[in-house]
Amino acid sequence: MVDLSVTVGSLKLNNPVLTASGTFGYGLEYVDLLDLSKLGGIVVKGLSRWPIPGNKPPRICETACGMLNAIGLQNIGVDAFLDEKLPRLADFDCAIIANVYGHSIEEYVEVAQLLDQRGAGRVHGIELNVSCPNVEAGGMAFGVDPDVVARLTQSVRQAVDLPLIVKLSPQVTDIAAIARAAQQAGADALSVTNTIPAMAIDAATRKPKLSNISGGLSGPAIKPVALRLVWVVSQAVSIPVIGLGGIMCGQDAAEFMIAGASAVQVGTATFNDPQAPCRIVGELEQFCEQQGIGAVRELTGTLKVDG
Amino acid sequence: MISEPLMVLSNERLAQDLCRMTLEAPQLAAQARPGQFVTVRVSDSYDPLLRRPLGIHRVLESGGSVQLLYKVVGRGTELLAALIPGQRLHLLGPLGNGFSLPVELDSALLVAGGIGVAPLLFLAQRILARPQPPQVELFFGGRSAQDLAALEQFEDLGVKITLSTDDGSRGQRGLITELLQPRLAGIDPARAKVFACGPTPMLKRVAQLTDMAQIACEVSLERQMACGVGSCMGCVTGVHGAPLAREGHAECSTAGPAHYERVCLEGPVFDADKVEWSDG
């Protein structure tokens, strides 16, 4: 029997597999397909203070071993989440982490406070989205500057008691510097990483395949990039790292943990296989059994580097 | 909803790029409504990565099987076409909402463009299974005769068929909407309904014509999809109607469609007058 429980800062998870924000809706879309209680946690679709209509379609396209998206953070707003979605999520025995997005530091703080106060006991953590590549009015600008990440993290940290996770952008010159800035400002954990800015073109029409022109690449195509970033970040900070980027199976999850992650998020895999998050929990357990590992947390940060 | 590997019973190539697959799927056959769709995983590898959405073409309730009609357009559908009886295909469905049938209906006009005919056979099946079925007509257009699939099945059901092709190889040369227009003038708008599936320009024109004729119309939209269950917001279409709450949010106050709805969940069938046709 493998002990699958992990802790991410003060966040206690039944197992290390979470669903990634933007790929699992508000969780309820999957109640007919998965037992949500078998997941370590659900990171819900990014929430803003007010509903956001999102980008014009087409918003997604397939690429080799991956996909591009430019959803533009379409969401129902934090009030509707708290009123309509969260009460039903409380039926399940898994952590609910609210991904938060704002146009300004004040807006991030306001959304986080609402989740902390009105979602008390039912929201178990907050993940700050400082790295959405698809929104001009914020997103990326927050994620690329260590000082801005620090100010944002600190502002939210002072406003809420919930475990605070900062989701880092891959598109920075020195991700370690951003990671350290978030840690110093009070982040409890870091999610590494978001989608990678990318584009696809239809040669026949000479048009971009997304109306936003570019979007974020996800799926197995980005796994090697994400894996390295998890390793780099986990070397740079002492707070836990949650790894994500193209995790499709239990062995992928194990690789991210070996690289330094305490937990993982499964995103695009769910589009290929709606049962992927639960399947990955089972495969990870099986991997540990085969390797003679008694507790999955023992995998974290065990990369063997010669010399 | 089912999410499982189903046995392929047959997989025939009807024309150069048209295939029809029959799957052993008693649960799906029992649950499915016309206009709903399924997504299928075309490969065990990750390339292609995304599942393919396919309309439910026909339900063979006696045998508990379901047929999918699909066009071979790329590597994903080529892989589907290569499946042989006895192999299994991972299928998720039924998904989305279906067509809605008014109680009082004298005339059902089905309008298909190319592979858009796929969900309309199932619809015709169900309409004609009603105790006092209305008259069902099919207006079906394609680029050439090869695109006009499932005609025999519609004929067997007793559906009156009007055809057109771009090249004149079958039916009248030209667009099917040109043949639909005069027909709409001859029916009681209060007791008729149009159901359309096909390329967006065709659907847009059908929406215009039915709006002018004051006839209820539902369209089934096709979009690139990722999740198929409403979680990713990838497949949206702009719709009129109640806008999002926009209080205090400058970004949301710009002109454009009232809001976006998910083709996979709120659709793929929409009232034609609800769809924002100027939007991609």
Coordinates of C-alpha atoms in Angstrom, one line a residue:
Chain A
M1 CA 0.0 0.0 0.0
V2 CA 1.6 3.2 -1.1
D3 CA 1.0 6.4 0.9
L4 CA -0.1 8.9 -1.7
S5 CA -0.7 11.8 0.6
V6 CA 1.5 14.9 0.1
T7 CA 1.7 18.3 1.6
V8 CA 2.2 21.5 -0.4
G9 CA 3.1 24.1 2.3
S10 CA 0.1 23.9 4.6
L11 CA -2.1 22.4 2.0
K12 CA -2.8 18.7 2.6
L13 CA -3.7 16.6 -0.4
N14 CA -4.9 13.0 -0.5
N15 CA -2.6 12.4 -3.5
P16 CA -0.3 14.6 -5.5
V17 CA -2.5 14.8 -8.7
L18 CA -4.5 18.0 -9.2
T19 CA -6.3 19.2 -12.3
A20 CA -4.9 22.3 -14.0
S21 CA -6.7 25.5 -14.2
G22 CA -8.6 26.1 -17.5
T23 CA -8.7 22.5 -18.4
F24 CA -11.3 21.2 -15.9
G25 CA -13.8 24.0 -15.8
Y26 CA -15.3 24.4 -12.3
G27 CA -14.9 20.7 -11.8
L28 CA -18.6 20.0 -12.0
E29 CA -18.4 19.3 -15.7
Y30 CA -16.7 16.1 -14.8
V31 CA -18.9 14.6 -12.1
D32 CA -20.4 12.1 -14.5
L33 CA -17.0 11.0 -15.7
L34 CA -14.7 10.9 -12.7
D35 CA -15.0 10.5 -9.0
L36 CA -13.6 13.9 -8.0
S37 CA -12.9 12.6 -4.5
K38 CA -10.2 10.4 -6.0
L39 CA -8.3 13.5 -7.0
G40 CA -5.7 15.3 -4.9
G41 CA -7.4 18.5 -5.9
I42 CA -9.1 20.7 -8.5
V43 CA -7.7 24.0 -9.6
V44 CA -10.7 25.7 -11.0
K45 CA -10.9 27.9 -14.1
G46 CA -9.3 31.3 -13.6
L47 CA -11.7 33.7 -11.8
S48 CA -11.9 37.4 -12.1
R49 CA -13.9 39.9 -10.2
W50 CA -16.5 40.2 -13.0
P51 CA -17.4 37.8 -15.8
I52 CA -15.1 38.0 -18.8
P53 CA -16.4 37.1 -22.2
G54 CA -13.1 35.9 -23.6
N55 CA -11.5 36.1 -27.0
K56 CA -13.2 35.8 -30.3
P57 CA -13.2 32.3 -31.8
P58 CA -11.4 30.4 -33.2
R59 CA -9.7 29.9 -29.8
I60 CA -8.0 26.5 -30.1
C61 CA -6.2 24.5 -32.6
E62 CA -4.3 21.2 -32.6
T63 CA -0.5 21.0 -33.2
A64 CA 1.9 18.1 -33.1
C65 CA 1.5 16.4 -29.7
G66 CA -0.1 19.5 -28.4
M67 CA -2.7 22.2 -28.8
L68 CA -2.8 26.0 -28.8
N69 CA -5.4 27.9 -26.9
A70 CA -6.3 31.6 -26.7
I71 CA -9.5 31.4 -24.6
G72 CA -8.9 34.8 -23.1
L73 CA -10.0 33.8 -19.6
Q74 CA -13.7 33.5 -20.3
N75 CA -15.2 33.0 -16.8
I76 CA -18.3 33.5 -14.8
G77 CA -16.7 35.8 -12.2
V78 CA -16.0 35.1 -8.6
D79 CA -19.5 35.8 -7.3
A80 CA -21.1 33.3 -9.6
F81 CA -18.4 30.8 -8.7
L82 CA -19.1 31.2 -5.0
D83 CA -22.8 31.2 -5.3
E84 CA -23.4 28.5 -8.0
K85 CA -20.4 26.2 -8.2
L86 CA -18.6 26.1 -4.9
P87 CA -21.5 24.7 -2.8
R88 CA -21.7 21.7 -5.1
L89 CA -17.9 21.2 -5.0
A90 CA -18.0 20.8 -1.2
D91 CA -19.6 17.4 -1.7
F92 CA -16.2 16.0 -2.8
D93 CA -13.2 15.0 -0.7
C94 CA -10.5 16.9 -2.6
A95 CA -8.8 20.2 -2.3
I96 CA -10.4 23.1 -4.1
I97 CA -7.9 25.6 -5.3
A98 CA -9.2 28.8 -6.9
N99 CA -7.1 30.2 -9.7
V100 CA -7.3 34.0 -9.6
Y101 CA -6.8 36.6 -12.3
G102 CA -7.0 40.4 -12.1
H103 CA -6.4 43.4 -14.2
S104 CA -4.7 45.2 -11.4
I105 CA -3.1 44.2 -8.0
E106 CA -6.3 45.6 -6.3
E107 CA -8.5 43.3 -8.4
Y108 CA -6.4 40.2 -7.6
V109 CA -6.6 41.2 -3.9
E110 CA -10.4 41.7 -4.0
V111 CA -11.0 38.3 -5.7
A112 CA -8.7 36.5 -3.3
Q113 CA -10.4 38.1 -0.3
L114 CA -13.8 37.2 -1.6
L115 CA -12.7 33.6 -1.9
D116 CA -11.1 33.6 1.5
Q117 CA -14.1 35.1 3.2
R118 CA -17.1 33.8 1.4
G119 CA -15.5 30.5 0.5
A120 CA -14.1 29.8 4.0
G121 CA -13.7 26.1 4.6
R122 CA -14.5 25.2 1.1
V123 CA -11.7 26.9 -0.8
H124 CA -8.5 25.4 0.3
G125 CA -6.0 27.5 -1.6
I126 CA -5.4 30.3 -4.1
E127 CA -3.3 30.1 -7.2
L128 CA -2.4 33.4 -8.7
N129 CA -2.4 33.4 -12.5
V130 CA 0.4 35.9 -13.3
S131 CA 1.1 34.2 -16.5
C132 CA -1.8 34.0 -18.9
P133 CA -0.3 34.6 -22.4
N134 CA -3.6 35.4 -24.0
V135 CA -4.7 38.6 -22.3
E136 CA -3.2 41.9 -23.3
A137 CA -4.4 43.9 -20.3
G138 CA -2.4 42.2 -17.6
G139 CA -1.5 38.5 -17.4
M140 CA 1.9 38.4 -18.9
A141 CA 3.0 41.8 -17.7
F142 CA 2.6 40.7 -14.1
G143 CA 4.5 37.5 -14.6
V144 CA 7.7 38.7 -16.3
D145 CA 8.9 41.2 -13.8
P146 CA 10.2 40.0 -10.4
D147 CA 9.3 43.2 -8.7
V148 CA 5.7 43.1 -9.9
V149 CA 5.4 39.5 -9.0
A150 CA 6.7 40.3 -5.6
R151 CA 4.3 43.2 -5.1
L152 CA 1.3 41.2 -6.3
T153 CA 2.2 38.2 -4.2
Q154 CA 2.8 40.3 -1.1
S155 CA -0.5 42.2 -1.5
V156 CA -2.5 39.1 -1.8
R157 CA -0.5 37.4 1.0
Q158 CA -1.4 40.2 3.4
A159 CA -5.0 40.1 2.5
V160 CA -5.8 36.3 2.8
D161 CA -4.9 33.4 5.1
L162 CA -5.3 30.7 2.5
P163 CA -2.3 28.8 1.1
L164 CA -1.0 30.9 -1.7
I165 CA 0.4 29.4 -4.9
V166 CA 1.9 31.6 -7.7
K167 CA 1.7 30.1 -11.2
L168 CA 4.8 31.1 -13.1
S169 CA 5.2 32.0 -16.7
P170 CA 7.7 30.0 -18.8
Q171 CA 8.4 33.0 -21.0
V172 CA 11.0 34.8 -18.8
T173 CA 14.7 35.1 -19.1
D174 CA 15.4 34.0 -15.5
I175 CA 12.5 32.0 -14.0
A176 CA 14.6 31.4 -10.8
A177 CA 14.6 35.2 -10.1
I178 CA 10.8 35.3 -10.5
A179 CA 10.5 32.3 -8.3
R180 CA 12.7 33.7 -5.6
A181 CA 10.8 37.0 -5.7
A182 CA 7.5 35.1 -5.2
Q183 CA 8.9 33.1 -2.3
Q184 CA 10.3 36.2 -0.6
A185 CA 7.0 37.9 -0.9
G186 CA 5.2 35.2 0.9
A187 CA 4.1 32.6 -1.6
D188 CA 3.5 29.1 0.0
A189 CA 4.2 27.3 -3.3
L190 CA 4.8 27.8 -7.0
S191 CA 3.1 26.2 -10.0
V192 CA 5.5 25.6 -12.8
T193 CA 4.5 26.2 -15.6
N194 CA 1.8 27.8 -17.7
T195 CA 1.4 27.4 -21.5
I196 CA 4.1 28.6 -23.8
P197 CA 3.3 31.4 -26.2
A198 CA 3.2 30.0 -29.7
M199 CA 1.3 30.2 -33.0
A200 CA 0.0 28.2 -35.9
I201 CA -0.5 29.4 -39.5
D202 CA -2.7 28.0 -42.2
A203 CA -0.4 28.3 -45.2
A204 CA -3.2 28.0 -47.8
T205 CA -5.0 31.0 -46.5
R206 CA -1.9 32.7 -44.9
K207 CA -4.0 33.3 -41.8
P208 CA -3.2 32.5 -38.2
K209 CA -5.3 29.6 -37.0
L210 CA -6.3 31.5 -33.8
S211 CA -8.2 34.8 -34.0
N212 CA -5.9 36.0 -31.2
I213 CA -3.0 35.3 -33.7
S214 CA -1.0 33.6 -31.0
G215 CA -1.9 31.4 -28.1
G216 CA -0.5 29.1 -25.4
L217 CA 1.0 25.7 -26.3
S218 CA 0.2 22.9 -24.0
G219 CA 0.3 19.1 -24.0
P220 CA 3.1 16.5 -24.4
A221 CA 5.0 18.8 -26.8
I222 CA 6.0 21.1 -23.9
K223 CA 6.8 18.4 -21.3
P224 CA 10.6 18.6 -21.6
V225 CA 10.5 22.4 -21.3
A226 CA 8.3 22.2 -18.3
L227 CA 10.3 19.5 -16.6
R228 CA 13.5 21.6 -16.9
L229 CA 11.7 24.6 -15.5
V230 CA 10.4 22.6 -12.5
W231 CA 14.0 21.4 -11.8
V232 CA 15.4 25.0 -12.2
V233 CA 12.8 26.5 -9.9
S234 CA 13.0 23.8 -7.3
Q235 CA 16.7 24.3 -7.0
A236 CA 16.2 28.1 -6.6
V237 CA 13.5 28.1 -3.8
S238 CA 12.8 26.3 -0.6
I239 CA 9.0 26.4 -1.0
P240 CA 7.2 23.5 -2.7
V241 CA 6.7 23.4 -6.4
I242 CA 3.7 22.0 -8.3
G243 CA 4.8 20.7 -11.7
L244 CA 2.7 20.8 -14.8
G245 CA 3.1 20.8 -18.5
G246 CA 2.2 17.8 -20.7
I247 CA 1.7 15.2 -18.0
M248 CA -0.2 12.4 -19.7
C249 CA 0.5 9.3 -17.5
G250 CA 1.7 8.3 -14.1
Q251 CA 5.3 8.0 -15.2
D252 CA 5.2 11.6 -16.5
A253 CA 3.9 12.7 -13.0
A254 CA 6.8 10.7 -11.4
E255 CA 9.3 12.5 -13.6
F256 CA 8.0 15.9 -12.5
M257 CA 8.3 14.9 -8.8
I258 CA 11.8 13.5 -9.3
A259 CA 12.6 16.9 -10.9
G260 CA 11.5 18.6 -7.7
A261 CA 7.7 18.8 -7.7
S262 CA 5.7 18.0 -4.5
A263 CA 2.5 17.7 -6.6
V264 CA 1.5 17.9 -10.2
Q265 CA -1.4 19.2 -12.3
V266 CA -2.9 17.4 -15.2
G267 CA -4.4 19.6 -17.9
T268 CA -4.5 18.9 -21.6
A269 CA -4.4 15.1 -21.0
T270 CA -8.0 15.4 -19.9
F271 CA -9.0 16.5 -23.4
N272 CA -7.4 13.3 -24.8
D273 CA -8.8 11.1 -22.0
P274 CA -11.5 12.5 -19.7
Q275 CA -10.4 10.0 -17.1
A276 CA -6.8 11.0 -17.2
P277 CA -6.5 12.7 -13.8
C278 CA -7.8 9.6 -11.9
R279 CA -5.9 7.2 -14.2
I280 CA -2.7 9.1 -13.4
V281 CA -3.3 8.7 -9.7
G282 CA -3.6 5.0 -10.2
E283 CA -0.5 4.8 -12.5
L284 CA 1.6 6.8 -10.1
E285 CA 0.6 4.5 -7.3
Q286 CA 1.5 1.5 -9.5
F287 CA 4.9 3.1 -10.4
C288 CA 5.7 3.5 -6.7
E289 CA 4.7 -0.1 -6.0
Q290 CA 7.0 -1.3 -8.8
Q291 CA 9.8 0.9 -7.5
G292 CA 9.3 -0.2 -3.9
I293 CA 8.5 3.3 -2.8
G294 CA 6.3 3.4 0.3
A295 CA 5.3 7.0 0.1
V296 CA 4.9 9.0 -3.1
R297 CA 6.4 12.1 -1.5
E298 CA 9.7 10.3 -1.3
L299 CA 10.0 10.9 -5.0
T300 CA 10.3 14.6 -4.7
G301 CA 13.6 16.1 -5.7
T302 CA 15.4 12.8 -6.2
L303 CA 17.0 13.5 -9.5
K304 CA 20.4 11.8 -9.6
V305 CA 23.0 14.0 -11.2
D306 CA 26.4 12.5 -11.7
G307 CA 29.3 14.3 -10.1
Chain B
M1 CA -22.8 9.6 -20.5
I2 CA -20.4 6.8 -21.4
S3 CA -16.7 7.0 -21.8
E4 CA -15.4 3.6 -22.9
P5 CA -13.9 1.6 -25.7
L6 CA -16.6 0.3 -28.0
M7 CA -16.4 -2.5 -30.5
V8 CA -16.3 -1.5 -34.2
L9 CA -18.9 -3.7 -36.0
S10 CA -18.3 -2.2 -39.5
N11 CA -16.4 0.6 -41.1
E12 CA -17.2 1.2 -44.7
R13 CA -15.9 3.7 -47.2
L14 CA -18.9 5.1 -49.0
A15 CA -17.0 7.4 -51.3
Q16 CA -13.4 8.6 -51.6
D17 CA -13.5 10.7 -48.5
L18 CA -16.7 9.5 -46.8
C19 CA -16.9 6.7 -44.2
R20 CA -19.6 5.1 -42.1
M21 CA -18.8 3.3 -38.9
T22 CA -21.1 1.1 -36.8
L23 CA -20.3 0.6 -33.2
E24 CA -21.7 -1.8 -30.7
A25 CA -23.1 0.7 -28.2
P26 CA -26.4 -0.3 -26.5
Q27 CA -26.1 2.3 -23.7
L28 CA -25.4 5.1 -26.2
A29 CA -28.2 3.9 -28.5
A30 CA -30.6 4.1 -25.6
Q31 CA -29.5 7.6 -24.4
A32 CA -28.8 9.5 -27.6
R33 CA -31.0 12.2 -28.9
P34 CA -30.8 13.6 -32.5
G35 CA -28.3 16.4 -32.8
Q36 CA -26.1 15.1 -30.0
F37 CA -22.6 14.1 -30.8
V38 CA -19.7 12.0 -29.5
T39 CA -16.0 12.5 -29.3
V40 CA -13.6 9.7 -30.3
R41 CA -9.9 9.2 -29.6
V42 CA -8.4 8.5 -32.9
S43 CA -5.0 7.2 -31.7
D44 CA -3.4 5.7 -28.7
S45 CA -0.4 8.0 -29.2
Y46 CA -0.5 11.7 -28.6
D47 CA -0.4 12.8 -32.2
P48 CA -3.2 13.6 -33.0
L49 CA -3.8 14.6 -29.5
L50 CA -7.4 15.9 -29.5
R51 CA -10.5 13.7 -29.8
R52 CA -12.6 14.2 -32.9
P53 CA -16.3 15.3 -32.5
L54 CA -18.7 13.4 -34.7
G55 CA -22.5 13.7 -34.9
I56 CA -24.6 10.7 -34.2
H57 CA -25.8 9.6 -37.6
R58 CA -28.1 6.7 -36.9
V59 CA -29.2 4.6 -34.0
L60 CA -30.1 1.0 -34.7
E61 CA -32.0 0.3 -31.5
S62 CA -32.8 -3.3 -32.2
G63 CA -29.1 -4.2 -32.4
G64 CA -28.0 -1.6 -29.8
S65 CA -25.6 -0.1 -32.2
V66 CA -24.8 3.5 -33.3
Q67 CA -23.5 4.7 -36.7
L68 CA -21.2 7.6 -37.3
L69 CA -20.8 9.2 -40.7
Y70 CA -17.6 11.1 -41.1
K71 CA -15.5 12.7 -43.8
V72 CA -11.8 11.9 -44.1
V73 CA -10.1 15.2 -44.0
G74 CA -6.8 14.7 -42.2
R75 CA -4.6 12.3 -40.3
G76 CA -7.1 11.9 -37.4
T77 CA -10.0 10.8 -39.6
E78 CA -7.6 8.7 -41.7
L79 CA -6.8 6.7 -38.6
L80 CA -10.5 6.3 -37.9
A81 CA -11.0 5.1 -41.5
A82 CA -8.3 2.4 -41.0
L83 CA -10.2 0.8 -38.1
I84 CA -11.5 -2.7 -38.8
P85 CA -14.3 -4.7 -37.3
G86 CA -13.4 -6.2 -34.0
Q87 CA -11.1 -3.3 -33.0
R88 CA -12.2 -0.9 -30.3
L89 CA -12.7 2.9 -30.4
H90 CA -12.7 5.0 -27.3
L91 CA -15.9 7.1 -27.3
L92 CA -17.3 9.7 -25.0
G93 CA -21.0 10.7 -25.3
P94 CA -23.7 11.5 -26.0
L95 CA -22.6 15.1 -25.7
G96 CA -24.4 18.4 -26.1
N97 CA -28.0 19.2 -26.5
G98 CA -30.1 17.9 -29.4
F99 CA -32.7 19.2 -31.8
S100 CA -36.0 20.1 -30.2
L101 CA -39.2 19.1 -31.8
P102 CA -42.4 21.1 -31.4
V103 CA -45.5 19.1 -30.5
E104 CA -47.5 20.7 -33.3
L105 CA -45.6 20.2 -36.5
D106 CA -46.8 19.6 -40.0
S107 CA -43.6 20.0 -41.8
A108 CA -40.0 19.4 -40.9
L109 CA -37.4 20.6 -43.4
L110 CA -33.9 19.3 -43.0
V111 CA -31.2 21.2 -44.7
A112 CA -27.8 19.5 -45.1
G113 CA -24.5 20.7 -46.6
G114 CA -22.0 17.9 -47.3
I115 CA -21.1 16.0 -44.2
G116 CA -23.6 18.1 -42.3
V117 CA -26.1 15.4 -43.3
A118 CA -24.7 13.2 -40.5
P119 CA -27.0 14.1 -37.6
L120 CA -30.0 14.7 -39.8
L121 CA -30.6 11.0 -40.6
F122 CA -31.0 10.3 -36.9
L123 CA -33.3 13.3 -36.6
A124 CA -35.5 12.1 -39.5
Q125 CA -35.6 8.6 -37.9
R126 CA -36.9 10.1 -34.7
I127 CA -39.4 12.5 -36.3
L128 CA -40.9 9.8 -38.4
A129 CA -41.2 7.5 -35.4
R130 CA -43.7 9.9 -33.8
P131 CA -47.3 8.7 -33.6
Q132 CA -48.5 11.3 -36.2
P133 CA -45.3 12.3 -37.9
P134 CA -45.1 15.5 -39.9
Q135 CA -44.0 15.5 -43.5
V136 CA -40.2 15.4 -43.6
E137 CA -38.2 16.8 -46.5
L138 CA -34.4 16.8 -47.0
F139 CA -32.7 19.6 -48.9
F140 CA -29.2 18.3 -49.4
G141 CA -26.3 20.1 -51.2
G142 CA -22.8 19.1 -51.9
R143 CA -19.8 19.9 -54.1
S144 CA -20.5 16.8 -56.3
A145 CA -22.6 13.7 -56.3
Q146 CA -20.0 11.9 -54.2
D147 CA -20.7 14.2 -51.2
L148 CA -24.4 13.2 -51.1
A149 CA -24.2 10.4 -48.6
A150 CA -27.0 8.4 -46.9
L151 CA -29.6 9.1 -49.6
E152 CA -30.8 5.5 -49.6
Q153 CA -31.5 5.7 -45.9
F154 CA -33.5 8.8 -46.2
E155 CA -35.4 7.3 -49.1
D156 CA -36.1 4.2 -47.0
L157 CA -37.7 6.4 -44.4
G158 CA -39.9 8.0 -47.0
V159 CA -38.3 11.4 -46.8
K160 CA -38.8 13.7 -49.8
I161 CA -35.4 14.6 -51.1
T162 CA -34.2 17.7 -53.1
L163 CA -30.6 17.7 -54.2
S164 CA -28.1 20.2 -55.5
T165 CA -24.4 20.1 -56.3
D166 CA -21.8 22.8 -57.1
D167 CA -20.8 20.9 -60.3
G168 CA -24.3 19.7 -61.3
S169 CA -23.3 16.1 -61.1
R170 CA -26.5 15.3 -59.1
G171 CA -29.6 17.4 -58.5
Q172 CA -29.7 21.0 -59.6
R173 CA -26.5 22.9 -60.1
G174 CA -26.0 25.6 -57.4
L175 CA -26.6 26.1 -53.8
I176 CA -29.2 24.1 -51.8
T177 CA -30.4 27.3 -50.2
E178 CA -31.6 28.5 -53.6
L179 CA -33.9 25.5 -53.7
L180 CA -35.0 25.9 -50.1
Q181 CA -36.1 29.5 -50.5
P182 CA -39.1 28.9 -52.8
R183 CA -40.2 26.0 -50.7
L184 CA -40.3 28.1 -47.6
A185 CA -42.9 30.4 -49.2
G186 CA -45.3 27.4 -49.7
I187 CA -45.7 26.3 -46.1
D188 CA -47.5 27.4 -43.0
P189 CA -44.8 29.0 -40.9
A190 CA -46.5 28.4 -37.7
R191 CA -46.5 24.6 -38.2
A192 CA -43.1 24.1 -39.8
K193 CA -39.6 24.0 -38.6
V194 CA -36.2 23.9 -40.3
F195 CA -33.2 21.9 -39.0
A196 CA -29.9 22.6 -40.7
C197 CA -26.4 21.3 -40.5
G198 CA -23.5 22.2 -42.8
P199 CA -20.9 24.8 -43.6
T200 CA -21.3 28.1 -41.8
P201 CA -22.1 30.2 -45.0
M202 CA -24.9 27.8 -45.7
L203 CA -26.2 27.9 -42.1
K204 CA -26.0 31.7 -42.2
R205 CA -28.1 31.8 -45.4
V206 CA -30.6 29.3 -44.0
A207 CA -30.9 31.6 -40.9
Q208 CA -31.6 34.6 -43.1
L209 CA -34.2 32.7 -45.2
T210 CA -36.1 31.3 -42.2
D211 CA -36.0 34.6 -40.5
M212 CA -37.6 36.3 -43.5
A213 CA -40.2 33.5 -43.8
Q214 CA -40.8 33.6 -40.0
I215 CA -40.1 29.9 -39.7
A216 CA -38.5 28.4 -36.6
C217 CA -35.0 27.1 -37.4
E218 CA -32.4 25.2 -35.5
V219 CA -28.8 24.9 -36.7
S220 CA -26.1 22.5 -35.6
L221 CA -22.7 24.2 -35.5
E222 CA -19.3 22.6 -36.1
R223 CA -16.3 23.9 -34.2
Q224 CA -12.8 22.8 -33.2
M225 CA -13.2 21.2 -29.8
A226 CA -10.9 20.1 -27.0
C227 CA -12.8 18.9 -24.0
G228 CA -16.3 18.3 -25.4
V229 CA -17.9 18.7 -22.0
G230 CA -17.9 22.5 -21.5
S231 CA -14.8 22.8 -19.4
C232 CA -12.2 24.5 -21.7
M233 CA -14.3 27.2 -23.4
G234 CA -12.5 26.4 -26.7
C235 CA -15.4 25.9 -29.0
V236 CA -17.5 28.9 -28.3
T237 CA -19.8 30.8 -30.7
G238 CA -21.1 34.3 -30.2
V239 CA -24.8 34.5 -29.4
H240 CA -27.3 37.2 -28.9
G241 CA -29.5 37.3 -25.9
A242 CA -28.9 38.0 -22.2
P243 CA -25.4 39.6 -21.9
L244 CA -23.0 38.8 -19.1
A245 CA -23.1 41.0 -16.1
R246 CA -20.8 43.8 -17.0
E247 CA -20.9 46.0 -14.0
G248 CA -17.6 47.8 -13.3
H249 CA -15.7 45.9 -16.0
A250 CA -14.5 48.1 -18.8
E251 CA -13.1 45.3 -20.9
C252 CA -16.6 43.8 -21.2
S253 CA -18.3 46.9 -22.4
T254 CA -17.0 46.8 -25.9
A255 CA -19.3 46.0 -28.8
G256 CA -19.6 42.5 -30.0
P257 CA -21.7 39.5 -29.4
A258 CA -23.7 39.6 -26.2
H259 CA -21.7 36.6 -25.0
Y260 CA -20.1 33.4 -26.0
E261 CA -21.7 30.0 -25.5
R262 CA -20.0 26.6 -25.8
V263 CA -20.9 24.7 -28.9
C264 CA -20.1 21.4 -27.1
L265 CA -22.4 22.1 -24.1
E266 CA -25.0 24.8 -24.9
G267 CA -24.9 23.5 -28.5
P268 CA -24.1 22.1 -31.0
V269 CA -27.8 22.9 -31.8
F270 CA -28.8 26.5 -31.5
D271 CA -31.8 28.5 -32.5
A272 CA -30.7 30.1 -35.8
D273 CA -31.8 33.6 -34.7
K274 CA -29.6 33.3 -31.5
V275 CA -26.3 32.8 -33.4
E276 CA -24.1 35.8 -34.0
W277 CA -23.3 35.0 -37.7
S278 CA -20.7 37.8 -38.2
D279 CA -18.5 36.1 -35.6
G280 CA -15.9 33.5 -36.7

